[in-house]
Short mmCIF file of C-alpha atoms in Angstrom, two decimals:
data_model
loop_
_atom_site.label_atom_id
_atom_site.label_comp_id
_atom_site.label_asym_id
_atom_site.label_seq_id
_atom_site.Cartn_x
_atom_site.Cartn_y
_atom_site.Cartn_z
CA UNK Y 298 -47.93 -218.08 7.02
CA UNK Y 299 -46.84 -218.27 3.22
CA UNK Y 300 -43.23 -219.33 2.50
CA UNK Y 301 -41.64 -222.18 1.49
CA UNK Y 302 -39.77 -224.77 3.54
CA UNK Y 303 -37.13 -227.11 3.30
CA UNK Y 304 -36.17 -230.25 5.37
CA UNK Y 305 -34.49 -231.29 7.12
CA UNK Y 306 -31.94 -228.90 8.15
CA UNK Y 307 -29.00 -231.14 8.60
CA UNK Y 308 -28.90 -234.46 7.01
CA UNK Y 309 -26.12 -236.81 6.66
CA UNK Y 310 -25.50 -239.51 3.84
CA UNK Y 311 -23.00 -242.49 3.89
CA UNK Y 312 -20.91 -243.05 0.76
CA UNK Y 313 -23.16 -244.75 -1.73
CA UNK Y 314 -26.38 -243.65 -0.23
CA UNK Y 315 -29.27 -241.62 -2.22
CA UNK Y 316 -30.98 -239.42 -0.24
CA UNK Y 317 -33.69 -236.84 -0.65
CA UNK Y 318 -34.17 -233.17 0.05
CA UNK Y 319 -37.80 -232.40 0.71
CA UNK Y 320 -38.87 -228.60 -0.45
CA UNK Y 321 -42.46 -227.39 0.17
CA UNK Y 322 -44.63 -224.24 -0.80
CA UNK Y 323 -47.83 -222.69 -0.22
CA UNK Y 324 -46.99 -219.70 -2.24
CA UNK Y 325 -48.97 -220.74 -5.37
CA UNK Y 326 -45.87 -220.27 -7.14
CA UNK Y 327 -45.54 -222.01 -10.69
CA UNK Y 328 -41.26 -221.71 -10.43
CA UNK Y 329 -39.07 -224.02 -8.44
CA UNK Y 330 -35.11 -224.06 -8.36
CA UNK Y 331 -32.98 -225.70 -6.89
CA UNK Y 332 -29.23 -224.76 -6.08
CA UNK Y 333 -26.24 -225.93 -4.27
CA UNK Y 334 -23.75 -223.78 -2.55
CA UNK Y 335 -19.89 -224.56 -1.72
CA UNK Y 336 -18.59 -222.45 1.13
CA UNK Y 337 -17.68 -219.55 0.29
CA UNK Y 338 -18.95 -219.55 -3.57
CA UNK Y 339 -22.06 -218.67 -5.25
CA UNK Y 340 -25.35 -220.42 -6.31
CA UNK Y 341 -24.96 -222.96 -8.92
CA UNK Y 342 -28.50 -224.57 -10.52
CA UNK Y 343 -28.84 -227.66 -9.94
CA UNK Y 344 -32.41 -228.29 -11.74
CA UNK Y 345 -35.31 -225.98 -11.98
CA UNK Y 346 -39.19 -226.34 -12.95
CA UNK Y 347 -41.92 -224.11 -14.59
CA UNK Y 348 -44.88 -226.08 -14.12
CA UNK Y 349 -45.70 -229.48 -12.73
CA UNK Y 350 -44.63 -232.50 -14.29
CA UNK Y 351 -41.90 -230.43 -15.96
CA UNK Y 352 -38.55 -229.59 -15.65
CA UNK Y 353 -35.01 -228.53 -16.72
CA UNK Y 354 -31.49 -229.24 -16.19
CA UNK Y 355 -29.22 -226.43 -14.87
CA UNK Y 356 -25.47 -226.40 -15.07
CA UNK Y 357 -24.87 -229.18 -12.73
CA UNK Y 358 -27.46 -231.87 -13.04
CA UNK Y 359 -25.30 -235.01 -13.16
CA UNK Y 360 -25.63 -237.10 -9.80
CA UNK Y 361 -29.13 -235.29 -9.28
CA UNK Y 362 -32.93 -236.06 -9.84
CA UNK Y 363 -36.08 -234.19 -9.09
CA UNK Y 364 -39.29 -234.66 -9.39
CA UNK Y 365 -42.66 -231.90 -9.64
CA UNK Y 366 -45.58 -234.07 -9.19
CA UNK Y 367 -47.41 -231.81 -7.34
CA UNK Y 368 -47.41 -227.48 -7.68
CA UNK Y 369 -46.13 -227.54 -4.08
CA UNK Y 370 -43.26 -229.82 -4.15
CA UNK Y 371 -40.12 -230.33 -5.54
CA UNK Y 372 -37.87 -232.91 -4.16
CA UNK Y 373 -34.31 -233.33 -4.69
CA UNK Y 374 -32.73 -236.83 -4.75
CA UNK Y 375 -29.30 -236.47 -4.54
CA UNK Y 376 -27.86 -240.22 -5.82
CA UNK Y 377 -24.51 -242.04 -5.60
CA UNK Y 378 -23.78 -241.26 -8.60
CA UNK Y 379 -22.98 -237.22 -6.93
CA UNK Y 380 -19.00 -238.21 -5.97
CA UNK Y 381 -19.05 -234.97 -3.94
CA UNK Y 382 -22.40 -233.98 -2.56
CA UNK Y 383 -21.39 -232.14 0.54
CA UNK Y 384 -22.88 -228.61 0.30
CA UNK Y 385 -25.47 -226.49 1.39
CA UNK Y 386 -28.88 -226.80 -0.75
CA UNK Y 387 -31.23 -224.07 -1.23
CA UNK Y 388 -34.60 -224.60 -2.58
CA UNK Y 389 -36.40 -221.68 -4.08
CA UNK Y 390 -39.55 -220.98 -6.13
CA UNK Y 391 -40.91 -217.65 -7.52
CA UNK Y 392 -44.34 -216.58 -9.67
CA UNK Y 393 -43.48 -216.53 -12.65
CA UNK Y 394 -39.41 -218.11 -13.74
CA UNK Y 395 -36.91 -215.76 -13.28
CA UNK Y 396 -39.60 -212.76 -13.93
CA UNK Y 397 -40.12 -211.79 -10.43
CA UNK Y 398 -38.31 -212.18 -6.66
CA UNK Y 399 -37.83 -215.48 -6.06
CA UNK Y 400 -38.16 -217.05 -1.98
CA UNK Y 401 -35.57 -219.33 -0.75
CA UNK Y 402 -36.00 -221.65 2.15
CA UNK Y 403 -33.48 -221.66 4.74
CA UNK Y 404 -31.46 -224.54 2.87
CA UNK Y 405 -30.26 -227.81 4.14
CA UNK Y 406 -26.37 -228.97 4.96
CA UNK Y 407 -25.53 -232.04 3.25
CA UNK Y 408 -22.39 -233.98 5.13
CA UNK Y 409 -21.08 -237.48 3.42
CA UNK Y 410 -20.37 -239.33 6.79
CA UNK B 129 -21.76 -221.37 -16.42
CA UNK B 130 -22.13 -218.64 -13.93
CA UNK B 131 -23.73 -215.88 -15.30
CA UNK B 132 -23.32 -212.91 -12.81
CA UNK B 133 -20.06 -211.83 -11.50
CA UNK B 134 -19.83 -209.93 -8.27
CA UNK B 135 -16.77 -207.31 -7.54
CA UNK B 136 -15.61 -207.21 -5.11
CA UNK B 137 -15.53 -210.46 -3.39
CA UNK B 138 -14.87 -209.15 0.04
CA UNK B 139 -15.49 -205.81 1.43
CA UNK B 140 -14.93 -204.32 4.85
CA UNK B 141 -15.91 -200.49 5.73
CA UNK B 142 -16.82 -198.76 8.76
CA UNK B 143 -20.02 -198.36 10.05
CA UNK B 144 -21.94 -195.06 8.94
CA UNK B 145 -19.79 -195.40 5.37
CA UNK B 146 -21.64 -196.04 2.03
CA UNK B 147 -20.67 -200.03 0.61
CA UNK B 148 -20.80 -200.12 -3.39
CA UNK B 149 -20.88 -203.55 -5.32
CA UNK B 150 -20.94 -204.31 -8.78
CA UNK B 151 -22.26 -207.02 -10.97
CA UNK B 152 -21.09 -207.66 -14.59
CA UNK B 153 -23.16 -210.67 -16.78
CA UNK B 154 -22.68 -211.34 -20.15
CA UNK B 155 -25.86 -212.24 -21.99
CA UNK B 156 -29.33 -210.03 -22.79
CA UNK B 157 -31.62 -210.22 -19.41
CA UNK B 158 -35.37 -209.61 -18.76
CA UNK B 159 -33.97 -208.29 -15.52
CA UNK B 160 -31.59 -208.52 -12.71
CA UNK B 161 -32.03 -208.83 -8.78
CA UNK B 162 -29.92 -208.42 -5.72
CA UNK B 163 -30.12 -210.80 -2.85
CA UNK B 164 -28.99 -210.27 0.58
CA UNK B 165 -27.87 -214.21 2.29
CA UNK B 166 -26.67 -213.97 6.42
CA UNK B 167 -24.12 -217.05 7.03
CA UNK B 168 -26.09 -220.14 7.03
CA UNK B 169 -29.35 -218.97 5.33
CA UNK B 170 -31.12 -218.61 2.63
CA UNK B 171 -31.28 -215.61 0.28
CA UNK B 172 -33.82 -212.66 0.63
CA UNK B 173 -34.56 -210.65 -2.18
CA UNK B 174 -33.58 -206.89 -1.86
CA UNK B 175 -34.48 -205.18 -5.31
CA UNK B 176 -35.62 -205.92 -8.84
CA UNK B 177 -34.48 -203.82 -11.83
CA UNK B 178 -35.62 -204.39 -15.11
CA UNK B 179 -33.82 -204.34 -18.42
CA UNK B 180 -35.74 -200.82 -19.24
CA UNK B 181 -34.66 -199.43 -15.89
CA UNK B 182 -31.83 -197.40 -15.53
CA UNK B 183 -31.77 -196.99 -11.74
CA UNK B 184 -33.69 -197.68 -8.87
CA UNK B 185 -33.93 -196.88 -4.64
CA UNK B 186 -35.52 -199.06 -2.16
CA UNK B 187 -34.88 -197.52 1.38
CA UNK B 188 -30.83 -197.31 1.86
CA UNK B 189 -30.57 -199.21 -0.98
CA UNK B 190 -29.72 -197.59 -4.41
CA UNK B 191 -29.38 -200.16 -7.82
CA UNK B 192 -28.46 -198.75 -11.31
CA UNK B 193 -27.91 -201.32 -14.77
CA UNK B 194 -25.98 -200.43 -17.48
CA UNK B 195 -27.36 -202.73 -20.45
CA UNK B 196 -24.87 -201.53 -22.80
CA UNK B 197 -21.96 -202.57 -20.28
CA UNK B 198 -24.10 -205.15 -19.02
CA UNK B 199 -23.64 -204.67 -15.42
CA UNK B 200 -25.26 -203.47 -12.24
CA UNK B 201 -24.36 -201.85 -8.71
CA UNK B 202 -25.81 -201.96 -5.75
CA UNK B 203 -25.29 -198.90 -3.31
CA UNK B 204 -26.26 -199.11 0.43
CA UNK B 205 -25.47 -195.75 2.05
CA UNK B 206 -24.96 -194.81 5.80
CA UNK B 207 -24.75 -199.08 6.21
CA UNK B 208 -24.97 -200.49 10.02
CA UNK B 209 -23.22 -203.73 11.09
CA UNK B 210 -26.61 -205.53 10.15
CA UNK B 211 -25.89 -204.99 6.90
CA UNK B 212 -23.27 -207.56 7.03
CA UNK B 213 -23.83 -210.52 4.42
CA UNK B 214 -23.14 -211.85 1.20
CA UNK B 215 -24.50 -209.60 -1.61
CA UNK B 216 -25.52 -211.28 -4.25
CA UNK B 217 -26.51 -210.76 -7.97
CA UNK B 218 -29.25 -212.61 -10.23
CA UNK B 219 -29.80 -212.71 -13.65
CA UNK B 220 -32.78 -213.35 -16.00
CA UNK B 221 -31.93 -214.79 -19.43
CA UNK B 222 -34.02 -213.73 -22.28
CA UNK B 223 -33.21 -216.74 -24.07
CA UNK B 224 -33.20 -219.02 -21.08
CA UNK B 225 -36.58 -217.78 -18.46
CA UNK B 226 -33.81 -219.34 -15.58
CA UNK B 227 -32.70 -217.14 -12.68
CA UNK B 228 -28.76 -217.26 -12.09
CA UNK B 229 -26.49 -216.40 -9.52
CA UNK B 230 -22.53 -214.95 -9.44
CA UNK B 231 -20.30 -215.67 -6.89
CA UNK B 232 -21.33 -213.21 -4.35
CA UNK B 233 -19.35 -209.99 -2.36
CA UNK B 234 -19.17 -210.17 1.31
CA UNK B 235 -19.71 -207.32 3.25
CA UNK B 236 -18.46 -206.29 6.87
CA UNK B 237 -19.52 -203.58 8.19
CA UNK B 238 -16.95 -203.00 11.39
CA UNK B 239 -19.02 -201.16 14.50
#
């Protein structure tokens, strides 16, 4: 089946810790976002991507990295350097950047422990 | 900064009623989307509009844009207590080719 997936689903960090979001698709898709979400708030961008070994900050990069090595992947390293990086993370890709639907995975909660 | 802003940010109606949300941006767009997330999930894409589109249907769902007061609603008639979510809208920049979100309305539909 085609989609895109993101692991793990619960992951939990200790102060000072980097730790990395994996997000995978077999969708052929050249577009990959990714976006954290507060409770109760919308989608903010954390860093997005266009084609490999490319990409773009989005209106709350600091604390974050990424990389796009490969079409299919687009991890998120979420570093100390994030001073509150409890949220929910949703990875998402789509054909074409912001030109046509885009599919989210089911997201992964980030706890500081 | 955010560039899609949902109104209202909570609504409850009875099952059977029609639910009406609006979005309001404030640049020029390709085009602009509405997404449907359940509590704890990722988004699914509902409809698509496009900046030379002045209404569109897609089942119970009915979307119209208003370039010139750059903004958007999204229409679900006879809605069912599956239709409870967050309703979210996207927007395309022309100037940017990145896909942002507003804040979201949640919607309860009461059996």
């Amino acid at each position: 089946d085609g989609g895109i997936t993101q692991s793990p689903k619960y992951l939990f960090r200790k102060e000072g810790q980097n730790v990395t979001l994996s997000c995978e698709q077999n969708l052929n898709h050249d577009a990959m976002y990714w976006y954290r979400q507060d409770p109760g708030q919308g989608l903010r961008l954390i860093y997005y991507s266009q084609i490999v070994n490319d990409f773009q900050k989005g209106d709350i990069a600091e604390g974050y990295s990424v990389s796009r090595e490969k079409k299919e992947s687009f991890p998120l390293t979420v570093t100390s350097a994030q001073k509150n990086p409890t949220a929910f993370y949703l990875c998402a890709s789509s054909k074409w950047t912001g030109e046509t639907e885009a599919f989210f995975g089911q997201g992964t909660r980030l706890t500081v422990v | 900064s955010q560039q899609g802003e949902e109104d209202p940010q909570a609504l409850s109606i009875q099952e059977g009623e029609n639910a009406t949300m609006n979005c309001s941006y404030k640049t020029s767009i390709n085009n602009l989307q509405w997404y449907r997330q359940n509590s704890g999930r990722g988004l699914v894409h509902l409809i698509l509009i496009r900046s030379n589109e002045r209404e569109k249907h897609s089942g119970r769902l009915r979307v119209t844009l208003d370039t010139s007061k750059k903004s958007s609603s999204l229409l679900i008639t006879a809605s069912r207590a599956a239709d409870t979510a967050s309703y979210f809208c996207a927007t395309d920049w022309t100037s940017g080719s990145r896909l942002t979100f507003g804040e979201g309305t949640q919607l309860t539909v009461n059996p």
